[in-house]
Amino acid sequence: MSRANPSGSLAAYVRDLPKAELHLHIEGTLEPELALRLAHKHGVALPFADAAELRAAYDFSDLQSFLDLYYALAEVLRDGDDFYRLGLSYMQRAHEQGVVHAEIFFDPQTHTARGIAFGAVVEGLRLACTEAERRFGMTHRLIACFLRHLSAAEANRTLDEVLEHREIVTAVGLDSSEVGHPPSKFAAVFDRAREQGLLTVAHAGEEGPPAYIHEALDLLGVRRIDHGVRCEEDPALVRRLIREQIALTVCPLSNVKLGVFDRIEDHNLKRLLEAGLRVTVNSDDPAYFGGYLLENYLAVERALGLTRAQLATLARNSIAGSFLDADAKRRWIDLIDSRSDDEPAA
Ligand code: ADE
Ligand code: ZN
């Protein structure tokens, strides 16, 4: 990577900033072409003739309308090699966009409910990440998410399987339909996960209220909040997030696709950043939402008018908010500082 040139293209500047991706569902990287190929491989009938027809179905009104298609398409992921291919394709793309470290969500219950072994999923992903480390020097963490529309008892059973693969999984998370499924429903499961040494994160404040963010912090002991954009409705919560420097893993293109904000110009990312929150940019489910990490950075830069110093701060926040150790964080942040010293930090 070359030293950033102030007069160089902004896309190259952002691409060359070392970045961590902290909010990425591996099932959400399933591109239509791969979905159709895997459907053919496994003899799964999909109601779409070709990739263009499938892409045309990516027109969502809210989170649930997206999740319905997302879970239906996950049907084509059936063996360890599918997860390996999915994982390695994502890592390759991420590497090309300057992602040096990826913390990857996967949804075990989406697969185990269909009779796919937890071990096949996690082994396929582990092999992909190991290969990405070898080929691209990228590091990773795997985060197993509980589906919050299912019961706490089912999450507990999934935690048993996570613990059988303790050396591969770093953290547990919480995703799927948010409203009506508060973090408190999973407090005991997360207690157990933390007792066993797992780190915790949770989606909160995407469609759900700020109270869910409080619950995630107080009852689930989370290290960061996935999305969290609705925190702005609660000034005391915003002050707490700033004070505790809890990272928010914000996903701008996702938020527009799922109607959290009507237009990218309306997104509150810049306000939150300028208020002093540890905001990060992420891609969530890039195959469905029109872009990977670089496209998310560039979309907010263009729509909200971020400076180069602010873009560097977003990259720095992604490293600081990651589960990398202190030495690795220091090295990446020093490199970002050396690339962004043409302007004072935001
Ligand atoms: N699963 C995949 N993407 C998600 C999102 N944005 N919110 C909740 N659950 C998800
Ligand atoms: Zn998500």
mmCIF file of C-alpha atoms and ligand atoms in Angstrom:
data_model
loop_
_atom_site.group_PDB
_atom_site.id
_atom_site.type_symbol
_atom_site.label_atom_id
_atom_site.label_comp_id
_atom_site.label_asym_id
_atom_site.label_seq_id
_atom_site.Cartn_x
_atom_site.Cartn_y
_atom_site.Cartn_z
ATOM 1 C CA MET A 1 0.000 0.000 0.000
ATOM 2 C CA SER A 2 1.373 3.409 -0.897
ATOM 3 C CA ARG A 3 1.509 6.388 1.388
ATOM 4 C CA ALA A 4 -1.694 8.391 0.888
ATOM 5 C CA ASN A 5 -1.336 11.385 -1.384
ATOM 6 C CA PRO A 6 -3.568 14.352 -0.456
ATOM 7 C CA SER A 7 -4.296 15.002 -4.112
ATOM 8 C CA GLY A 8 -4.884 11.302 -4.899
ATOM 9 C CA SER A 9 -8.338 9.853 -5.384
ATOM 10 C CA LEU A 10 -10.479 9.584 -2.312
ATOM 11 C CA ALA A 11 -11.390 5.984 -3.107
ATOM 12 C CA ALA A 12 -7.685 5.066 -3.142
ATOM 13 C CA TYR A 13 -7.136 6.969 0.105
ATOM 14 C CA VAL A 14 -9.926 5.040 1.880
ATOM 15 C CA ARG A 15 -8.928 1.741 0.311
ATOM 16 C CA ASP A 16 -5.345 2.166 1.542
ATOM 17 C CA LEU A 17 -6.341 2.929 5.137
ATOM 18 C CA PRO A 18 -5.972 -0.297 7.138
ATOM 19 C CA LYS A 19 -9.504 -1.114 8.293
ATOM 20 C CA ALA A 20 -11.272 -3.703 10.431
ATOM 21 C CA GLU A 21 -14.727 -4.953 9.533
ATOM 22 C CA LEU A 22 -16.673 -5.607 12.737
ATOM 23 C CA HIS A 23 -20.230 -6.204 11.508
ATOM 24 C CA LEU A 24 -20.447 -8.694 8.689
ATOM 25 C CA HIS A 25 -22.842 -11.639 8.464
ATOM 26 C CA ILE A 26 -21.139 -14.291 6.361
ATOM 27 C CA GLU A 27 -24.541 -15.499 5.124
ATOM 28 C CA GLY A 28 -25.084 -11.930 3.915
ATOM 29 C CA THR A 29 -22.139 -12.217 1.520
ATOM 30 C CA LEU A 30 -23.947 -14.851 -0.570
ATOM 31 C CA GLU A 31 -23.926 -13.286 -4.040
ATOM 32 C CA PRO A 32 -26.736 -14.354 -6.401
ATOM 33 C CA GLU A 33 -24.331 -16.141 -8.755
ATOM 34 C CA LEU A 34 -22.950 -18.320 -5.952
ATOM 35 C CA ALA A 35 -26.463 -18.921 -4.565
ATOM 36 C CA LEU A 36 -27.594 -20.245 -7.949
ATOM 37 C CA ARG A 37 -24.474 -22.374 -8.368
ATOM 38 C CA LEU A 38 -24.925 -23.939 -4.927
ATOM 39 C CA ALA A 39 -28.658 -24.456 -5.544
ATOM 40 C CA HIS A 40 -27.705 -26.416 -8.658
ATOM 41 C CA LYS A 41 -25.006 -28.351 -6.785
ATOM 42 C CA HIS A 42 -27.425 -29.468 -4.058
ATOM 43 C CA GLY A 43 -30.597 -29.768 -6.176
ATOM 44 C CA VAL A 44 -32.343 -27.008 -4.209
ATOM 45 C CA ALA A 45 -35.197 -25.382 -6.163
ATOM 46 C CA LEU A 46 -35.119 -21.565 -5.978
ATOM 47 C CA PRO A 47 -37.988 -19.498 -7.387
ATOM 48 C CA PHE A 48 -35.577 -17.355 -9.450
ATOM 49 C CA ALA A 49 -34.537 -18.118 -13.031
ATOM 50 C CA ASP A 50 -31.239 -16.226 -12.956
ATOM 51 C CA ALA A 51 -29.037 -13.843 -10.969
ATOM 52 C CA ALA A 52 -30.766 -10.760 -12.411
ATOM 53 C CA GLU A 53 -34.174 -12.008 -11.264
ATOM 54 C CA LEU A 54 -32.756 -12.748 -7.839
ATOM 55 C CA ARG A 55 -31.158 -9.308 -7.564
ATOM 56 C CA ALA A 56 -34.459 -7.721 -8.535
ATOM 57 C CA ALA A 57 -35.989 -9.309 -5.407
ATOM 58 C CA TYR A 58 -33.609 -7.274 -3.214
ATOM 59 C CA ASP A 59 -36.201 -4.597 -2.603
ATOM 60 C CA PHE A 60 -36.871 -4.482 1.121
ATOM 61 C CA SER A 61 -39.285 -2.430 3.195
ATOM 62 C CA ASP A 62 -37.817 -3.253 6.601
ATOM 63 C CA LEU A 63 -35.619 -5.725 8.477
ATOM 64 C CA GLN A 64 -38.173 -8.557 8.416
ATOM 65 C CA SER A 65 -38.741 -8.360 4.658
ATOM 66 C CA PHE A 66 -34.982 -8.767 4.212
ATOM 67 C CA LEU A 67 -34.655 -11.582 6.746
ATOM 68 C CA ASP A 68 -37.382 -13.599 4.991
ATOM 69 C CA LEU A 69 -35.337 -13.737 1.770
ATOM 70 C CA TYR A 70 -32.009 -14.052 3.594
ATOM 71 C CA TYR A 71 -33.127 -17.170 5.511
ATOM 72 C CA ALA A 72 -34.717 -18.671 2.387
ATOM 73 C CA LEU A 73 -31.505 -18.311 0.372
ATOM 74 C CA ALA A 74 -29.381 -19.773 3.185
ATOM 75 C CA GLU A 75 -31.018 -23.105 2.185
ATOM 76 C CA VAL A 76 -28.321 -23.513 -0.492
ATOM 77 C CA LEU A 77 -25.478 -23.569 2.090
ATOM 78 C CA ARG A 78 -25.233 -27.249 2.943
ATOM 79 C CA ASP A 79 -21.693 -28.503 3.469
ATOM 80 C CA GLY A 80 -18.334 -27.392 4.797
ATOM 81 C CA ASP A 81 -17.025 -26.574 1.339
ATOM 82 C CA ASP A 82 -19.922 -24.122 0.769
ATOM 83 C CA PHE A 83 -18.943 -22.229 3.916
ATOM 84 C CA TYR A 84 -15.294 -22.347 2.915
ATOM 85 C CA ARG A 85 -16.053 -20.857 -0.501
ATOM 86 C CA LEU A 86 -18.360 -18.235 0.981
ATOM 87 C CA GLY A 87 -15.793 -17.247 3.593
ATOM 88 C CA LEU A 88 -12.825 -17.107 1.245
ATOM 89 C CA SER A 89 -14.741 -15.092 -1.393
ATOM 90 C CA TYR A 90 -15.594 -12.523 1.267
ATOM 91 C CA MET A 91 -12.029 -12.361 2.626
ATOM 92 C CA GLN A 92 -10.614 -11.885 -0.874
ATOM 93 C CA ARG A 93 -12.996 -9.024 -1.601
ATOM 94 C CA ALA A 94 -12.390 -7.459 1.778
ATOM 95 C CA HIS A 95 -8.615 -7.688 1.280
ATOM 96 C CA GLU A 96 -8.934 -5.887 -2.059
ATOM 97 C CA GLN A 97 -10.665 -3.052 -0.183
ATOM 98 C CA GLY A 98 -8.003 -2.686 2.517
ATOM 99 C CA VAL A 99 -9.657 -4.750 5.257
ATOM 100 C CA VAL A 100 -6.816 -6.139 7.384
ATOM 101 C CA HIS A 101 -8.940 -7.763 10.083
ATOM 102 C CA ALA A 102 -12.483 -9.185 9.900
ATOM 103 C CA GLU A 103 -14.763 -10.184 12.786
ATOM 104 C CA ILE A 104 -17.295 -12.405 11.107
ATOM 105 C CA PHE A 105 -20.799 -13.255 12.328
ATOM 106 C CA PHE A 106 -22.424 -16.537 11.510
ATOM 107 C CA ASP A 107 -25.901 -17.794 12.456
ATOM 108 C CA PRO A 108 -25.525 -21.441 13.587
ATOM 109 C CA GLN A 109 -29.265 -21.961 14.127
ATOM 110 C CA THR A 110 -30.084 -21.081 10.513
ATOM 111 C CA HIS A 111 -28.064 -24.136 9.560
ATOM 112 C CA THR A 112 -28.446 -26.604 12.434
ATOM 113 C CA ALA A 113 -32.252 -26.283 12.159
ATOM 114 C CA ARG A 114 -31.891 -27.771 8.641
ATOM 115 C CA GLY A 115 -29.739 -30.652 9.824
ATOM 116 C CA ILE A 116 -26.384 -29.095 8.868
ATOM 117 C CA ALA A 117 -23.775 -29.893 11.529
ATOM 118 C CA PHE A 118 -22.432 -26.965 13.537
ATOM 119 C CA GLY A 119 -18.957 -28.434 13.014
ATOM 120 C CA ALA A 120 -19.290 -28.312 9.205
ATOM 121 C CA VAL A 121 -20.185 -24.616 9.315
ATOM 122 C CA VAL A 122 -17.471 -23.561 11.713
ATOM 123 C CA GLU A 123 -14.767 -25.764 10.150
ATOM 124 C CA GLY A 124 -15.516 -24.406 6.652
ATOM 125 C CA LEU A 125 -15.255 -20.850 7.959
ATOM 126 C CA ARG A 126 -12.110 -21.566 9.953
ATOM 127 C CA LEU A 127 -10.386 -23.045 6.907
ATOM 128 C CA ALA A 128 -11.378 -20.029 4.803
ATOM 129 C CA CYS A 129 -10.012 -17.623 7.409
ATOM 130 C CA THR A 130 -6.782 -19.598 7.774
ATOM 131 C CA GLU A 131 -6.330 -19.540 4.008
ATOM 132 C CA ALA A 132 -6.993 -15.766 3.973
ATOM 133 C CA GLU A 133 -4.316 -15.316 6.619
ATOM 134 C CA ARG A 134 -1.869 -17.319 4.507
ATOM 135 C CA ARG A 135 -2.713 -15.587 1.195
ATOM 136 C CA PHE A 136 -3.448 -12.033 2.318
ATOM 137 C CA GLY A 137 -2.063 -11.707 5.854
ATOM 138 C CA MET A 138 -5.541 -10.977 7.164
ATOM 139 C CA THR A 139 -6.539 -11.769 10.743
ATOM 140 C CA HIS A 140 -10.010 -12.712 11.902
ATOM 141 C CA ARG A 141 -12.359 -13.587 14.741
ATOM 142 C CA LEU A 142 -15.549 -15.656 14.476
ATOM 143 C CA ILE A 143 -18.710 -14.575 16.309
ATOM 144 C CA ALA A 144 -21.643 -17.002 16.648
ATOM 145 C CA CYS A 145 -24.963 -15.130 16.767
ATOM 146 C CA PHE A 146 -28.137 -16.352 18.448
ATOM 147 C CA LEU A 147 -31.334 -15.750 16.502
ATOM 148 C CA ARG A 148 -33.391 -13.590 18.845
ATOM 149 C CA HIS A 149 -36.750 -14.621 17.327
ATOM 150 C CA LEU A 150 -36.065 -18.115 18.729
ATOM 151 C CA SER A 151 -36.215 -19.013 22.428
ATOM 152 C CA ALA A 152 -33.571 -18.576 25.112
ATOM 153 C CA ALA A 153 -33.604 -22.370 25.582
ATOM 154 C CA GLU A 154 -32.654 -22.826 21.915
ATOM 155 C CA ALA A 155 -29.901 -20.235 22.287
ATOM 156 C CA ASN A 156 -28.618 -22.175 25.307
ATOM 157 C CA ARG A 157 -28.417 -25.375 23.273
ATOM 158 C CA THR A 158 -26.533 -23.486 20.568
ATOM 159 C CA LEU A 159 -24.151 -22.164 23.224
ATOM 160 C CA ASP A 160 -23.358 -25.802 24.136
ATOM 161 C CA GLU A 161 -22.223 -26.327 20.526
ATOM 162 C CA VAL A 162 -20.255 -23.081 20.520
ATOM 163 C CA LEU A 163 -18.444 -24.249 23.649
ATOM 164 C CA GLU A 164 -17.507 -27.503 21.922
ATOM 165 C CA HIS A 165 -15.635 -25.286 19.409
ATOM 166 C CA ARG A 166 -14.366 -22.859 21.982
ATOM 167 C CA GLU A 167 -10.954 -22.463 20.325
ATOM 168 C CA ILE A 168 -12.519 -21.292 17.035
ATOM 169 C CA VAL A 169 -15.224 -18.931 18.318
ATOM 170 C CA THR A 170 -14.234 -15.725 20.118
ATOM 171 C CA ALA A 171 -17.598 -14.189 20.929
ATOM 172 C CA VAL A 172 -21.347 -14.604 20.784
ATOM 173 C CA GLY A 173 -23.793 -12.084 19.342
ATOM 174 C CA LEU A 174 -27.514 -11.522 18.948
ATOM 175 C CA ASP A 175 -29.257 -10.840 15.647
ATOM 176 C CA SER A 176 -32.464 -11.346 13.602
ATOM 177 C CA SER A 177 -35.865 -9.674 14.249
ATOM 178 C CA GLU A 178 -35.198 -7.060 16.908
ATOM 179 C CA VAL A 179 -38.506 -5.517 17.960
ATOM 180 C CA GLY A 180 -40.307 -7.670 20.526
ATOM 181 C CA HIS A 181 -37.156 -9.651 21.323
ATOM 182 C CA PRO A 182 -35.236 -7.512 23.839
ATOM 183 C CA PRO A 183 -31.744 -8.410 25.032
ATOM 184 C CA SER A 184 -33.196 -9.234 28.496
ATOM 185 C CA LYS A 185 -34.672 -12.426 26.967
ATOM 186 C CA PHE A 186 -31.103 -13.761 26.619
ATOM 187 C CA ALA A 187 -29.500 -12.453 29.834
ATOM 188 C CA ALA A 188 -28.913 -15.914 31.358
ATOM 189 C CA VAL A 189 -27.440 -17.328 28.109
ATOM 190 C CA PHE A 190 -25.035 -14.411 27.833
ATOM 191 C CA ASP A 191 -24.105 -14.759 31.522
ATOM 192 C CA ARG A 192 -23.124 -18.340 30.825
ATOM 193 C CA ALA A 193 -21.183 -17.367 27.695
ATOM 194 C CA ARG A 194 -19.187 -14.761 29.615
ATOM 195 C CA GLU A 195 -18.538 -17.186 32.472
ATOM 196 C CA GLN A 196 -17.001 -19.490 29.871
ATOM 197 C CA GLY A 197 -14.697 -16.719 28.664
ATOM 198 C CA LEU A 198 -16.535 -15.704 25.504
ATOM 199 C CA LEU A 199 -16.815 -12.027 24.592
ATOM 200 C CA THR A 200 -20.267 -10.640 23.778
ATOM 201 C CA VAL A 201 -21.831 -8.243 21.274
ATOM 202 C CA ALA A 202 -25.455 -7.634 20.280
ATOM 203 C CA HIS A 203 -27.544 -5.935 17.625
ATOM 204 C CA ALA A 204 -29.485 -3.186 19.400
ATOM 205 C CA GLY A 205 -31.004 0.113 18.341
ATOM 206 C CA GLU A 206 -31.313 -0.771 14.651
ATOM 207 C CA GLU A 207 -35.133 -0.905 14.634
ATOM 208 C CA GLY A 208 -35.479 -1.371 18.399
ATOM 209 C CA PRO A 209 -35.547 1.448 20.991
ATOM 210 C CA PRO A 210 -32.629 2.894 22.979
ATOM 211 C CA ALA A 211 -33.787 0.810 25.966
ATOM 212 C CA TYR A 212 -32.491 -2.261 24.113
ATOM 213 C CA ILE A 213 -29.034 -0.671 23.964
ATOM 214 C CA HIS A 214 -29.110 -0.103 27.732
ATOM 215 C CA GLU A 215 -30.160 -3.743 28.213
ATOM 216 C CA ALA A 216 -27.394 -5.035 25.946
ATOM 217 C CA LEU A 217 -24.812 -3.119 28.005
ATOM 218 C CA ASP A 218 -26.270 -3.864 31.437
ATOM 219 C CA LEU A 219 -27.629 -7.402 31.019
ATOM 220 C CA LEU A 220 -25.493 -8.927 28.258
ATOM 221 C CA GLY A 221 -22.169 -7.251 29.129
ATOM 222 C CA VAL A 222 -21.514 -6.432 25.486
ATOM 223 C CA ARG A 223 -18.196 -4.929 24.358
ATOM 224 C CA ARG A 224 -19.822 -3.129 21.450
ATOM 225 C CA ILE A 225 -23.235 -2.404 19.980
ATOM 226 C CA ASP A 226 -24.149 -3.559 16.490
ATOM 227 C CA HIS A 227 -25.943 -0.691 14.715
ATOM 228 C CA GLY A 228 -26.978 1.391 17.751
ATOM 229 C CA VAL A 229 -28.042 4.347 15.605
ATOM 230 C CA ARG A 230 -31.230 4.907 17.623
ATOM 231 C CA CYS A 231 -29.079 5.836 20.665
ATOM 232 C CA GLU A 232 -29.485 9.428 19.543
ATOM 233 C CA GLU A 233 -33.040 9.447 20.918
ATOM 234 C CA ASP A 234 -31.639 9.158 24.468
ATOM 235 C CA PRO A 235 -29.082 11.882 25.332
ATOM 236 C CA ALA A 236 -28.069 10.172 28.607
ATOM 237 C CA LEU A 237 -27.316 6.995 26.650
ATOM 238 C CA VAL A 238 -25.243 8.952 24.136
ATOM 239 C CA ARG A 239 -23.223 10.437 27.022
ATOM 240 C CA ARG A 240 -22.679 6.934 28.428
ATOM 241 C CA LEU A 241 -21.542 5.518 25.068
ATOM 242 C CA ILE A 242 -19.067 8.375 24.733
ATOM 243 C CA ARG A 243 -17.830 8.028 28.319
ATOM 244 C CA GLU A 244 -17.337 4.259 28.020
ATOM 245 C CA GLN A 245 -16.116 4.470 24.394
ATOM 246 C CA ILE A 246 -18.398 1.631 23.336
ATOM 247 C CA ALA A 247 -17.953 1.061 19.613
ATOM 248 C CA LEU A 248 -21.064 1.273 17.432
ATOM 249 C CA THR A 249 -20.819 -0.930 14.350
ATOM 250 C CA VAL A 250 -22.830 1.241 11.975
ATOM 251 C CA CYS A 251 -23.900 -0.097 8.559
ATOM 252 C CA PRO A 252 -24.926 2.856 6.376
ATOM 253 C CA LEU A 253 -26.067 1.118 3.155
ATOM 254 C CA SER A 254 -27.960 -1.492 5.187
ATOM 255 C CA ASN A 255 -29.746 1.234 7.135
ATOM 256 C CA VAL A 256 -31.034 2.813 3.937
ATOM 257 C CA LYS A 257 -31.982 -0.497 2.281
ATOM 258 C CA LEU A 258 -33.974 -1.519 5.367
ATOM 259 C CA GLY A 259 -35.638 1.862 5.882
ATOM 260 C CA VAL A 260 -33.896 2.849 9.139
ATOM 261 C CA PHE A 261 -33.090 6.106 7.302
ATOM 262 C CA ASP A 262 -34.987 7.168 4.176
ATOM 263 C CA ARG A 263 -31.898 8.455 2.400
ATOM 264 C CA ILE A 264 -28.168 8.178 2.995
ATOM 265 C CA GLU A 265 -28.122 11.992 3.319
ATOM 266 C CA ASP A 266 -30.334 11.610 6.416
ATOM 267 C CA HIS A 267 -27.937 9.206 8.167
ATOM 268 C CA ASN A 268 -26.794 10.286 11.637
ATOM 269 C CA LEU A 269 -23.281 8.781 11.359
ATOM 270 C CA LYS A 270 -21.505 12.137 11.029
ATOM 271 C CA ARG A 271 -23.395 13.652 13.969
ATOM 272 C CA LEU A 272 -22.569 10.664 16.161
ATOM 273 C CA LEU A 273 -18.921 10.778 15.105
ATOM 274 C CA GLU A 274 -18.634 14.515 15.782
ATOM 275 C CA ALA A 275 -20.317 14.041 19.179
ATOM 276 C CA GLY A 276 -17.376 11.787 20.148
ATOM 277 C CA LEU A 277 -18.889 8.306 19.828
ATOM 278 C CA ARG A 278 -16.629 5.482 18.717
ATOM 279 C CA VAL A 279 -18.413 5.068 15.380
ATOM 280 C CA THR A 280 -17.253 2.427 12.886
ATOM 281 C CA VAL A 281 -18.414 1.712 9.324
ATOM 282 C CA ASN A 282 -19.368 -1.816 8.274
ATOM 283 C CA SER A 283 -21.232 -3.627 5.522
ATOM 284 C CA ASP A 284 -23.665 -5.975 7.401
ATOM 285 C CA ASP A 285 -24.969 -8.069 4.452
ATOM 286 C CA PRO A 286 -23.093 -6.652 1.469
ATOM 287 C CA ALA A 287 -24.472 -8.997 -1.197
ATOM 288 C CA TYR A 288 -27.960 -7.692 -0.413
ATOM 289 C CA PHE A 289 -27.335 -4.029 0.330
ATOM 290 C CA GLY A 290 -25.382 -2.804 -2.669
ATOM 291 C CA GLY A 291 -21.814 -2.656 -1.433
ATOM 292 C CA TYR A 292 -18.921 -3.975 0.606
ATOM 293 C CA LEU A 293 -16.896 -1.958 3.115
ATOM 294 C CA LEU A 294 -15.306 0.522 0.717
ATOM 295 C CA GLU A 295 -18.667 1.349 -0.865
ATOM 296 C CA ASN A 296 -20.079 2.035 2.611
ATOM 297 C CA TYR A 297 -17.245 4.443 3.458
ATOM 298 C CA LEU A 298 -17.574 6.228 0.129
ATOM 299 C CA ALA A 299 -21.369 6.465 0.361
ATOM 300 C CA VAL A 300 -21.226 8.313 3.686
ATOM 301 C CA GLU A 301 -18.278 10.429 2.579
ATOM 302 C CA ARG A 302 -20.190 11.581 -0.484
ATOM 303 C CA ALA A 303 -23.575 12.064 1.176
ATOM 304 C CA LEU A 304 -22.424 13.572 4.475
ATOM 305 C CA GLY A 305 -19.225 15.327 3.401
ATOM 306 C CA LEU A 306 -16.675 13.629 5.668
ATOM 307 C CA THR A 307 -13.116 14.943 5.717
ATOM 308 C CA ARG A 308 -10.095 12.705 5.148
ATOM 309 C CA ALA A 309 -9.293 13.096 8.839
ATOM 310 C CA GLN A 310 -12.777 11.828 9.730
ATOM 311 C CA LEU A 311 -12.380 8.870 7.379
ATOM 312 C CA ALA A 312 -9.098 8.048 9.122
ATOM 313 C CA THR A 313 -10.860 8.328 12.491
ATOM 314 C CA LEU A 314 -13.457 5.792 11.316
ATOM 315 C CA ALA A 315 -10.661 3.399 10.332
ATOM 316 C CA ARG A 316 -8.871 4.003 13.667
ATOM 317 C CA ASN A 317 -12.120 3.361 15.546
ATOM 318 C CA SER A 318 -12.582 0.060 13.711
ATOM 319 C CA ILE A 319 -9.209 -1.157 14.954
ATOM 320 C CA ALA A 320 -9.706 0.233 18.467
ATOM 321 C CA GLY A 321 -13.170 -1.390 18.698
ATOM 322 C CA SER A 322 -11.957 -4.786 17.480
ATOM 323 C CA PHE A 323 -10.999 -7.846 19.520
ATOM 324 C CA LEU A 324 -7.378 -7.637 18.386
ATOM 325 C CA ASP A 325 -4.774 -7.557 21.155
ATOM 326 C CA ALA A 326 -3.245 -4.263 22.281
ATOM 327 C CA ASP A 327 -0.001 -4.708 20.292
ATOM 328 C CA ALA A 328 -1.777 -5.398 17.015
ATOM 329 C CA LYS A 329 -4.091 -2.447 17.606
ATOM 330 C CA ARG A 330 -1.121 -0.156 18.254
ATOM 331 C CA ARG A 331 0.633 -1.263 15.059
ATOM 332 C CA TRP A 332 -2.427 -0.681 12.852
ATOM 333 C CA ILE A 333 -3.257 2.635 14.481
ATOM 334 C CA ASP A 334 0.336 3.838 14.004
ATOM 335 C CA LEU A 335 0.041 2.930 10.328
ATOM 336 C CA ILE A 336 -3.252 4.799 9.992
ATOM 337 C CA ASP A 337 -1.690 7.819 11.722
ATOM 338 C CA SER A 338 1.213 7.739 9.270
ATOM 339 C CA ARG A 339 -1.209 7.680 6.338
ATOM 340 C CA SER A 340 -3.395 10.485 7.614
ATOM 341 C CA ASP A 341 -0.839 12.978 8.914
ATOM 342 C CA ASP A 342 -1.481 15.393 6.047
ATOM 343 C CA GLU A 343 -4.463 16.712 8.024
ATOM 344 C CA PRO A 344 -5.043 17.097 11.762
ATOM 345 C CA ALA A 345 -7.207 14.311 13.257
ATOM 346 C CA ALA A 346 -10.927 15.102 13.503
HETATM 347 N N1 ADE B 1 -29.103 -10.673 10.294
HETATM 348 C C1 ADE B 1 -28.444 -10.310 9.187
HETATM 349 N N2 ADE B 1 -28.434 -8.983 9.053
HETATM 350 C C2 ADE B 1 -29.102 -8.481 10.112
HETATM 351 C C3 ADE B 1 -29.423 -7.183 10.543
HETATM 352 N N3 ADE B 1 -29.069 -6.082 9.871
HETATM 353 N N4 ADE B 1 -30.144 -7.044 11.674
HETATM 354 C C4 ADE B 1 -30.517 -8.115 12.370
HETATM 355 N N5 ADE B 1 -30.239 -9.366 12.008
HETATM 356 C C5 ADE B 1 -29.525 -9.552 10.888
HETATM 357 ZN ZN ZN B 2 -26.258 -7.140 11.265
#
